[in-house]
C-alpha cells in the first residue's frame, strides 16, 4: 500500500519561568502548570514535578494528590509544576523545590525523577510512572529498593504479555518496528525486552528511535514503510504526539500495539492497560508513610501496577480488519 505522507509539528510550550512563593502553592491536580498561591498553614509541603502533560501522567498526579488529601486533609499543600517535556525545565523546577526546602518531592516520569535525584540526596523523593528504577537511576546492583532517598511506583507491565498480545492479534505479521524516544532510557529498556520476546516468537524486529517531537513523522514513516506492525512502549514523547503518529500509521494500514492506554487511545489498536490513577495512589500512600511514620525511602521497595486489563480500540481494529478475542475490553479512540 502506498504510504500517504503527512507533515506536522507539535509545538510544546516550555515553562518561561518557575517562580515560587515562600509558602508552597496549592493546585487542583489537573496536570497543568501550576499557579502559585500561599498555603502557610499546611504541615507538609510537597513539590510535584510532572515531566509532560498527557492523560496517563495526569491521572497518576491526580491519584497521588487525592490519596494524600484523603490521608492528610489540610495538613498537606502541593506545588504542581509541569516541565512541558523539557529535561532542563525539570531541573529548574526541582532545584526551586530544594531551595524552598519542601518536605517531599513527587517526580512523575523518568526525566523528573532523574532531575530530582541530581538535585538532592536529602529530601525524600517519591516517583511514579517510572518503568525501571534501576535503569532510570543507573543502579547496577538492583535489590528492589534504591538504597537512596528515592522510592515510588512503577508502570512496568509484563512485557512478555505485550509481545504475546501482538502475536494473538496479528498472527500474520512478520516484520515489527519498535518505536521509541531515544532520550527516554526506560523506553529503550522496554523495547529491548519486547524485541527479545518477539524474536523468540519468530518475528523480525527493527528499532526506530526519534530524538524529540520534531522527527516523529520521518521516523514513523520509515517504520511503517518497512513494518507489518509497530510496538510503542510507555513513552512520554510518543504519548504527547499520538495524533501525529496516527496520521501516518493509519493511512499506511500499519497497526500499533501500545504500552499504555493513552497511547493506544490516540494511535493504537490494543494495549495491556495499567490504571495510572491507582499507580499515583500507591505513590501517595508511600509518601504518607515517609512523612508521617518516618519510613526510609532507601529501604522501601518499589511498588508495581495491579489489575492489568487487555483493551482495544474497536474503530481502528475494524478499519484494519483485525479480529479481537472476547476477553478484550473496548476503549474509544480519539476523533480522527
mmCIF file of C-alpha atoms in Angstrom:
data_model
loop_
_atom_site.group_PDB
_atom_site.id
_atom_site.type_symbol
_atom_site.label_atom_id
_atom_site.label_comp_id
_atom_site.label_asym_id
_atom_site.label_seq_id
_atom_site.Cartn_x
_atom_site.Cartn_y
_atom_site.Cartn_z
ATOM 1 C CA UNK A 1 0.000 0.000 0.000
ATOM 2 C CA UNK A 2 1.374 3.412 -0.900
ATOM 3 C CA UNK A 3 2.030 5.454 2.216
ATOM 4 C CA UNK A 4 0.364 8.806 2.351
ATOM 5 C CA UNK A 5 2.818 11.207 3.925
ATOM 6 C CA UNK A 6 1.894 13.807 6.415
ATOM 7 C CA UNK A 7 3.955 16.561 7.926
ATOM 8 C CA UNK A 8 3.127 18.012 11.277
ATOM 9 C CA UNK A 9 4.765 19.807 14.066
ATOM 10 C CA UNK A 10 3.857 19.747 17.712
ATOM 11 C CA UNK A 11 4.531 22.984 19.464
ATOM 12 C CA UNK A 12 5.143 22.347 23.099
ATOM 13 C CA UNK A 13 5.147 25.387 25.292
ATOM 14 C CA UNK A 14 8.027 25.394 27.716
ATOM 15 C CA UNK A 15 7.887 26.988 31.096
ATOM 16 C CA UNK A 16 9.014 30.576 30.818
ATOM 17 C CA UNK A 17 9.844 30.697 34.484
ATOM 18 C CA UNK A 18 9.307 28.749 37.638
ATOM 19 C CA UNK A 19 8.552 31.379 40.246
ATOM 20 C CA UNK A 20 7.655 30.004 43.650
ATOM 21 C CA UNK A 21 6.440 31.791 46.740
ATOM 22 C CA UNK A 22 7.951 31.290 50.178
ATOM 23 C CA UNK A 23 4.960 29.118 51.040
ATOM 24 C CA UNK A 24 4.244 26.077 48.903
ATOM 25 C CA UNK A 25 1.487 26.558 46.325
ATOM 26 C CA UNK A 26 -1.763 24.628 46.007
ATOM 27 C CA UNK A 27 -3.071 23.083 42.812
ATOM 28 C CA UNK A 28 -6.142 21.121 41.825
ATOM 29 C CA UNK A 29 -4.202 18.239 40.275
ATOM 30 C CA UNK A 30 -5.290 18.899 36.700
ATOM 31 C CA UNK A 31 -1.914 18.092 35.179
ATOM 32 C CA UNK A 32 -1.243 21.657 34.056
ATOM 33 C CA UNK A 33 1.477 24.118 35.050
ATOM 34 C CA UNK A 34 0.547 25.351 38.484
ATOM 35 C CA UNK A 35 -0.366 28.850 39.502
ATOM 36 C CA UNK A 36 1.114 29.871 42.826
ATOM 37 C CA UNK A 37 -0.811 30.666 45.986
ATOM 38 C CA UNK A 38 0.029 30.998 49.644
ATOM 39 C CA UNK A 39 -0.503 27.973 51.849
ATOM 40 C CA UNK A 40 1.300 28.747 55.071
ATOM 41 C CA UNK A 41 -0.820 26.643 57.435
ATOM 42 C CA UNK A 42 -0.109 23.209 55.977
ATOM 43 C CA UNK A 43 2.136 20.897 57.994
ATOM 44 C CA UNK A 44 3.695 19.189 54.965
ATOM 45 C CA UNK A 45 4.745 20.851 51.713
ATOM 46 C CA UNK A 46 5.204 18.751 48.580
ATOM 47 C CA UNK A 47 6.698 19.833 45.285
ATOM 48 C CA UNK A 48 5.296 17.945 42.306
ATOM 49 C CA UNK A 49 7.250 17.841 39.055
ATOM 50 C CA UNK A 50 5.477 16.229 36.093
ATOM 51 C CA UNK A 51 7.641 15.694 33.006
ATOM 52 C CA UNK A 52 4.946 16.391 30.407
ATOM 53 C CA UNK A 53 1.180 16.655 30.230
ATOM 54 C CA UNK A 54 -0.764 13.688 28.877
ATOM 55 C CA UNK A 55 -3.625 11.579 30.190
ATOM 56 C CA UNK A 56 -1.608 8.818 31.861
ATOM 57 C CA UNK A 57 0.727 11.134 33.790
ATOM 58 C CA UNK A 58 -2.150 13.483 34.660
ATOM 59 C CA UNK A 59 -4.060 10.533 36.140
ATOM 60 C CA UNK A 60 -1.030 9.490 38.234
ATOM 61 C CA UNK A 61 -0.597 13.029 39.586
ATOM 62 C CA UNK A 62 -4.293 13.239 40.420
ATOM 63 C CA UNK A 63 -4.189 9.883 42.199
ATOM 64 C CA UNK A 64 -1.159 10.969 44.241
ATOM 65 C CA UNK A 65 -2.760 14.237 45.350
ATOM 66 C CA UNK A 66 -6.172 12.739 46.026
ATOM 67 C CA UNK A 67 -4.705 9.997 48.219
ATOM 68 C CA UNK A 68 -2.690 12.457 50.300
ATOM 69 C CA UNK A 69 -5.671 14.802 50.624
ATOM 70 C CA UNK A 70 -7.658 11.806 51.864
ATOM 71 C CA UNK A 71 -4.954 10.864 54.379
ATOM 72 C CA UNK A 72 -3.754 14.314 55.481
ATOM 73 C CA UNK A 73 -6.582 16.743 54.743
ATOM 74 C CA UNK A 74 -5.471 20.345 55.238
ATOM 75 C CA UNK A 75 -2.097 19.241 56.607
ATOM 76 C CA UNK A 76 -0.635 18.947 53.100
ATOM 77 C CA UNK A 77 -0.008 21.557 50.400
ATOM 78 C CA UNK A 78 1.067 20.951 46.807
ATOM 79 C CA UNK A 79 3.029 22.920 44.267
ATOM 80 C CA UNK A 80 2.473 21.229 40.911
ATOM 81 C CA UNK A 81 4.768 22.206 38.034
ATOM 82 C CA UNK A 82 4.751 20.728 34.538
ATOM 83 C CA UNK A 83 8.010 20.718 32.583
ATOM 84 C CA UNK A 84 6.314 20.525 29.160
ATOM 85 C CA UNK A 85 8.598 17.690 28.085
ATOM 86 C CA UNK A 86 11.864 19.559 28.701
ATOM 87 C CA UNK A 87 14.547 17.932 30.875
ATOM 88 C CA UNK A 88 16.250 21.239 31.621
ATOM 89 C CA UNK A 89 12.944 22.610 32.904
ATOM 90 C CA UNK A 90 12.606 19.568 35.175
ATOM 91 C CA UNK A 91 15.956 20.519 36.696
ATOM 92 C CA UNK A 92 14.869 24.139 37.181
ATOM 93 C CA UNK A 93 11.661 23.039 38.879
ATOM 94 C CA UNK A 94 13.209 20.584 41.332
ATOM 95 C CA UNK A 95 16.077 22.940 42.182
ATOM 96 C CA UNK A 96 13.442 25.501 43.193
ATOM 97 C CA UNK A 97 11.764 22.847 45.327
ATOM 98 C CA UNK A 98 15.100 22.168 47.040
ATOM 99 C CA UNK A 99 15.697 25.899 47.587
ATOM 100 C CA UNK A 100 12.257 26.173 49.181
ATOM 101 C CA UNK A 101 13.066 23.186 51.420
ATOM 102 C CA UNK A 102 9.911 21.220 50.631
ATOM 103 C CA UNK A 103 9.238 18.160 52.765
ATOM 104 C CA UNK A 104 8.997 15.775 49.815
ATOM 105 C CA UNK A 105 9.381 15.816 46.020
ATOM 106 C CA UNK A 106 6.977 13.895 43.800
ATOM 107 C CA UNK A 107 8.603 13.059 40.447
ATOM 108 C CA UNK A 108 6.213 11.942 37.705
ATOM 109 C CA UNK A 109 8.072 10.145 34.876
ATOM 110 C CA UNK A 110 11.740 9.478 34.264
ATOM 111 C CA UNK A 111 13.076 12.943 33.411
ATOM 112 C CA UNK A 112 11.524 14.392 36.567
ATOM 113 C CA UNK A 113 12.939 11.567 38.685
ATOM 114 C CA UNK A 114 16.439 11.958 37.247
ATOM 115 C CA UNK A 115 16.362 15.722 37.812
ATOM 116 C CA UNK A 116 15.197 15.286 41.403
ATOM 117 C CA UNK A 117 17.865 12.650 42.080
ATOM 118 C CA UNK A 118 20.538 15.045 40.796
ATOM 119 C CA UNK A 119 19.176 17.941 42.839
ATOM 120 C CA UNK A 120 19.100 16.403 46.328
ATOM 121 C CA UNK A 121 20.198 13.387 48.320
ATOM 122 C CA UNK A 122 18.438 14.626 51.465
ATOM 123 C CA UNK A 123 14.804 15.462 50.638
ATOM 124 C CA UNK A 124 12.693 12.308 50.170
ATOM 125 C CA UNK A 125 11.697 11.674 46.545
ATOM 126 C CA UNK A 126 8.703 9.563 45.531
ATOM 127 C CA UNK A 127 8.460 8.730 41.839
ATOM 128 C CA UNK A 128 5.715 7.311 39.686
ATOM 129 C CA UNK A 129 5.247 6.324 36.021
ATOM 130 C CA UNK A 130 8.829 5.009 36.047
ATOM 131 C CA UNK A 131 9.229 1.760 34.129
ATOM 132 C CA UNK A 132 12.509 0.603 35.673
ATOM 133 C CA UNK A 133 14.148 2.497 38.539
ATOM 134 C CA UNK A 134 17.453 0.689 38.114
ATOM 135 C CA UNK A 135 17.705 1.925 34.528
ATOM 136 C CA UNK A 136 16.481 5.435 35.315
ATOM 137 C CA UNK A 137 18.928 5.852 38.209
ATOM 138 C CA UNK A 138 21.793 3.798 36.740
ATOM 139 C CA UNK A 139 21.789 1.276 39.600
ATOM 140 C CA UNK A 140 23.713 -1.874 38.679
ATOM 141 C CA UNK A 141 23.122 -3.974 41.807
ATOM 142 C CA UNK A 142 19.332 -3.769 41.945
ATOM 143 C CA UNK A 143 17.698 -5.311 45.025
ATOM 144 C CA UNK A 144 14.150 -3.967 44.788
ATOM 145 C CA UNK A 145 14.866 -0.719 46.655
ATOM 146 C CA UNK A 146 17.085 2.171 45.544
ATOM 147 C CA UNK A 147 19.286 2.457 48.659
ATOM 148 C CA UNK A 148 18.891 6.227 48.277
ATOM 149 C CA UNK A 149 16.410 8.927 49.255
ATOM 150 C CA UNK A 150 14.145 7.655 46.477
ATOM 151 C CA UNK A 151 11.225 5.248 46.207
ATOM 152 C CA UNK A 152 7.946 5.102 44.318
ATOM 153 C CA UNK A 153 5.669 3.151 41.999
ATOM 154 C CA UNK A 154 6.433 1.627 38.597
ATOM 155 C CA UNK A 155 4.289 1.421 35.461
ATOM 156 C CA UNK A 156 6.121 -1.643 34.155
ATOM 157 C CA UNK A 157 3.643 -4.044 32.573
ATOM 158 C CA UNK A 158 4.569 -7.683 31.862
ATOM 159 C CA UNK A 159 6.388 -7.094 28.595
ATOM 160 C CA UNK A 160 6.232 -10.734 27.564
ATOM 161 C CA UNK A 161 2.431 -10.463 27.719
ATOM 162 C CA UNK A 162 2.543 -7.442 25.414
ATOM 163 C CA UNK A 163 4.610 -9.449 22.953
ATOM 164 C CA UNK A 164 2.096 -12.297 23.210
ATOM 165 C CA UNK A 165 -0.725 -9.814 22.579
ATOM 166 C CA UNK A 166 0.885 -8.822 19.284
ATOM 167 C CA UNK A 167 1.087 -12.467 18.242
ATOM 168 C CA UNK A 168 -2.526 -13.054 19.300
ATOM 169 C CA UNK A 169 -3.923 -10.132 17.311
ATOM 170 C CA UNK A 170 -1.519 -10.097 14.360
ATOM 171 C CA UNK A 171 -0.554 -13.719 13.651
ATOM 172 C CA UNK A 172 0.361 -12.986 10.007
ATOM 173 C CA UNK A 173 2.752 -10.126 10.763
ATOM 174 C CA UNK A 174 6.437 -10.808 10.167
ATOM 175 C CA UNK A 175 8.351 -7.532 10.471
ATOM 176 C CA UNK A 176 7.802 -5.496 13.637
ATOM 177 C CA UNK A 177 9.011 -1.924 14.117
ATOM 178 C CA UNK A 178 9.803 -0.938 17.712
ATOM 179 C CA UNK A 179 9.433 2.839 18.021
ATOM 180 C CA UNK A 180 10.571 4.973 20.957
ATOM 181 C CA UNK A 181 12.188 8.251 22.019
ATOM 182 C CA UNK A 182 15.978 7.920 22.277
ATOM 183 C CA UNK A 183 16.165 10.361 25.202
ATOM 184 C CA UNK A 184 13.940 8.155 27.395
ATOM 185 C CA UNK A 185 16.079 5.404 28.898
ATOM 186 C CA UNK A 186 13.084 3.440 30.173
ATOM 187 C CA UNK A 187 11.635 3.305 26.661
ATOM 188 C CA UNK A 188 14.838 1.723 25.376
ATOM 189 C CA UNK A 189 14.694 -0.763 28.262
ATOM 190 C CA UNK A 190 11.180 -1.820 27.238
ATOM 191 C CA UNK A 191 11.803 -2.218 23.521
ATOM 192 C CA UNK A 192 14.928 -4.300 24.160
ATOM 193 C CA UNK A 193 12.912 -6.770 26.238
ATOM 194 C CA UNK A 194 9.953 -6.829 23.843
ATOM 195 C CA UNK A 195 12.315 -7.358 20.907
ATOM 196 C CA UNK A 196 13.838 -10.371 22.628
ATOM 197 C CA UNK A 197 10.396 -11.804 23.333
ATOM 198 C CA UNK A 198 9.175 -11.203 19.776
ATOM 199 C CA UNK A 199 12.268 -12.698 18.196
ATOM 200 C CA UNK A 200 11.732 -15.798 20.335
ATOM 201 C CA UNK A 201 8.245 -15.968 18.808
ATOM 202 C CA UNK A 202 9.745 -15.823 15.314
ATOM 203 C CA UNK A 203 9.317 -12.156 14.382
ATOM 204 C CA UNK A 204 11.924 -9.971 12.701
ATOM 205 C CA UNK A 205 12.327 -6.755 14.692
ATOM 206 C CA UNK A 206 13.883 -3.377 13.929
ATOM 207 C CA UNK A 207 14.201 -0.487 16.358
ATOM 208 C CA UNK A 208 13.344 3.066 15.259
ATOM 209 C CA UNK A 209 14.108 5.975 17.583
ATOM 210 C CA UNK A 210 13.250 9.658 17.391
ATOM 211 C CA UNK A 211 15.110 12.352 19.335
ATOM 212 C CA UNK A 212 12.069 14.536 20.016
ATOM 213 C CA UNK A 213 8.720 15.531 18.543
ATOM 214 C CA UNK A 214 10.352 17.205 15.543
ATOM 215 C CA UNK A 215 11.419 13.966 13.860
ATOM 216 C CA UNK A 216 8.477 11.743 14.771
ATOM 217 C CA UNK A 217 6.873 11.995 11.314
ATOM 218 C CA UNK A 218 10.016 10.912 9.462
ATOM 219 C CA UNK A 219 10.766 8.075 11.874
ATOM 220 C CA UNK A 220 7.187 6.726 11.900
ATOM 221 C CA UNK A 221 7.104 6.971 8.106
ATOM 222 C CA UNK A 222 10.283 4.893 7.813
ATOM 223 C CA UNK A 223 8.998 2.381 10.348
ATOM 224 C CA UNK A 224 5.664 1.989 8.560
ATOM 225 C CA UNK A 225 7.367 1.549 5.179
ATOM 226 C CA UNK A 226 9.345 -1.431 6.483
ATOM 227 C CA UNK A 227 6.983 -2.998 9.048
ATOM 228 C CA UNK A 228 3.795 -5.029 9.213
ATOM 229 C CA UNK A 229 3.067 -3.670 12.692
ATOM 230 C CA UNK A 230 4.582 -1.319 15.269
ATOM 231 C CA UNK A 231 5.121 -1.535 19.009
ATOM 232 C CA UNK A 232 5.364 1.654 21.101
ATOM 233 C CA UNK A 233 6.236 1.313 24.808
ATOM 234 C CA UNK A 234 5.184 3.600 27.671
ATOM 235 C CA UNK A 235 6.995 6.552 26.129
ATOM 236 C CA UNK A 236 6.142 10.115 27.190
ATOM 237 C CA UNK A 237 7.148 11.788 23.936
ATOM 238 C CA UNK A 238 5.061 9.322 21.939
ATOM 239 C CA UNK A 239 2.147 9.800 24.335
ATOM 240 C CA UNK A 240 2.219 13.559 23.744
ATOM 241 C CA UNK A 241 2.243 13.063 19.949
ATOM 242 C CA UNK A 242 -0.274 10.300 19.265
ATOM 243 C CA UNK A 243 -2.246 12.324 16.717
ATOM 244 C CA UNK A 244 0.867 12.797 14.602
ATOM 245 C CA UNK A 245 1.692 9.086 14.841
ATOM 246 C CA UNK A 246 -1.872 8.076 13.978
ATOM 247 C CA UNK A 247 -1.910 10.384 10.951
ATOM 248 C CA UNK A 248 0.972 8.380 9.496
ATOM 249 C CA UNK A 249 0.251 4.825 10.641
ATOM 250 C CA UNK A 250 -3.482 4.561 9.855
ATOM 251 C CA UNK A 251 -3.276 5.654 6.183
ATOM 252 C CA UNK A 252 -0.365 3.227 5.823
ATOM 253 C CA UNK A 253 -2.526 0.423 7.239
ATOM 254 C CA UNK A 254 0.033 -0.384 9.954
ATOM 255 C CA UNK A 255 -1.439 -1.416 13.350
ATOM 256 C CA UNK A 256 0.215 -0.355 16.620
ATOM 257 C CA UNK A 257 0.389 -2.277 19.890
ATOM 258 C CA UNK A 258 0.866 0.279 22.672
ATOM 259 C CA UNK A 259 2.469 0.079 26.090
ATOM 260 C CA UNK A 260 -0.289 2.042 27.818
ATOM 261 C CA UNK A 261 -3.890 3.102 27.318
ATOM 262 C CA UNK A 262 -3.310 6.772 26.464
ATOM 263 C CA UNK A 263 -1.049 5.908 23.530
ATOM 264 C CA UNK A 264 -3.440 3.161 22.464
ATOM 265 C CA UNK A 265 -6.415 5.518 22.506
ATOM 266 C CA UNK A 266 -4.513 8.039 20.414
ATOM 267 C CA UNK A 267 -2.931 5.797 17.785
ATOM 268 C CA UNK A 268 -3.007 2.102 18.744
ATOM 269 C CA UNK A 269 -5.210 -0.926 18.328
ATOM 270 C CA UNK A 270 -4.605 -2.663 21.676
ATOM 271 C CA UNK A 271 -2.730 -2.473 24.959
ATOM 272 C CA UNK A 272 -2.272 -4.212 28.281
ATOM 273 C CA UNK A 273 -3.805 -1.411 30.309
ATOM 274 C CA UNK A 274 -2.438 -0.025 33.571
ATOM 275 C CA UNK A 275 -4.531 2.162 35.881
ATOM 276 C CA UNK A 276 -2.301 5.234 36.298
ATOM 277 C CA UNK A 277 -4.622 6.824 38.857
ATOM 278 C CA UNK A 278 -4.145 3.806 41.118
ATOM 279 C CA UNK A 279 -0.415 3.968 40.437
ATOM 280 C CA UNK A 280 -0.434 7.550 41.720
ATOM 281 C CA UNK A 281 -2.434 6.489 44.753
ATOM 282 C CA UNK A 282 0.241 3.904 45.568
ATOM 283 C CA UNK A 283 2.862 6.656 45.439
ATOM 284 C CA UNK A 284 0.673 8.803 47.693
ATOM 285 C CA UNK A 285 0.468 6.037 50.286
ATOM 286 C CA UNK A 286 4.256 5.708 50.183
ATOM 287 C CA UNK A 287 4.658 9.470 50.647
ATOM 288 C CA UNK A 288 2.350 9.293 53.681
ATOM 289 C CA UNK A 289 4.482 6.572 55.254
ATOM 290 C CA UNK A 290 7.580 8.719 54.769
ATOM 291 C CA UNK A 291 6.089 11.994 56.004
ATOM 292 C CA UNK A 292 4.003 10.734 58.918
ATOM 293 C CA UNK A 293 5.516 7.426 60.002
ATOM 294 C CA UNK A 294 9.162 8.128 59.262
ATOM 295 C CA UNK A 295 9.635 5.362 56.672
ATOM 296 C CA UNK A 296 13.039 5.387 54.958
ATOM 297 C CA UNK A 297 12.680 5.659 51.166
ATOM 298 C CA UNK A 298 16.061 3.973 50.746
ATOM 299 C CA UNK A 299 14.640 0.686 52.040
ATOM 300 C CA UNK A 300 11.084 0.928 50.662
ATOM 301 C CA UNK A 301 10.705 -1.489 47.751
ATOM 302 C CA UNK A 302 9.264 -0.169 44.513
ATOM 303 C CA UNK A 303 5.528 -0.825 44.100
ATOM 304 C CA UNK A 304 4.059 -2.133 40.836
ATOM 305 C CA UNK A 305 0.759 -1.809 38.979
ATOM 306 C CA UNK A 306 -2.044 -4.265 39.659
ATOM 307 C CA UNK A 307 -5.183 -5.310 37.791
ATOM 308 C CA UNK A 308 -3.877 -5.284 34.226
ATOM 309 C CA UNK A 309 -6.570 -5.381 31.525
ATOM 310 C CA UNK A 310 -6.453 -6.215 27.824
ATOM 311 C CA UNK A 311 -8.022 -3.304 25.948
ATOM 312 C CA UNK A 312 -8.596 -2.477 22.287
ATOM 313 C CA UNK A 313 -9.867 0.340 20.056
ATOM 314 C CA UNK A 314 -12.856 -1.023 18.073
ATOM 315 C CA UNK A 315 -12.833 1.564 15.270
ATOM 316 C CA UNK A 316 -9.200 1.036 14.323
ATOM 317 C CA UNK A 317 -9.412 -2.714 14.595
ATOM 318 C CA UNK A 318 -12.441 -2.710 12.292
ATOM 319 C CA UNK A 319 -10.748 -0.420 9.763
ATOM 320 C CA UNK A 320 -7.642 -2.612 9.749
ATOM 321 C CA UNK A 321 -9.592 -5.883 9.582
ATOM 322 C CA UNK A 322 -8.334 -7.177 12.939
ATOM 323 C CA UNK A 323 -10.410 -9.729 14.853
ATOM 324 C CA UNK A 324 -10.271 -9.219 18.624
ATOM 325 C CA UNK A 325 -10.920 -12.030 21.160
ATOM 326 C CA UNK A 326 -13.811 -11.695 23.588
ATOM 327 C CA UNK A 327 -11.593 -11.181 26.644
ATOM 328 C CA UNK A 328 -10.580 -7.684 25.461
ATOM 329 C CA UNK A 329 -12.334 -4.558 26.793
ATOM 330 C CA UNK A 330 -13.235 -1.821 24.303
ATOM 331 C CA UNK A 331 -11.966 1.738 24.645
ATOM 332 C CA UNK A 332 -12.905 4.672 22.447
ATOM 333 C CA UNK A 333 -10.415 6.157 20.013
ATOM 334 C CA UNK A 334 -9.762 9.852 19.729
ATOM 335 C CA UNK A 335 -11.532 11.618 16.904
ATOM 336 C CA UNK A 336 -9.661 11.004 13.680
#
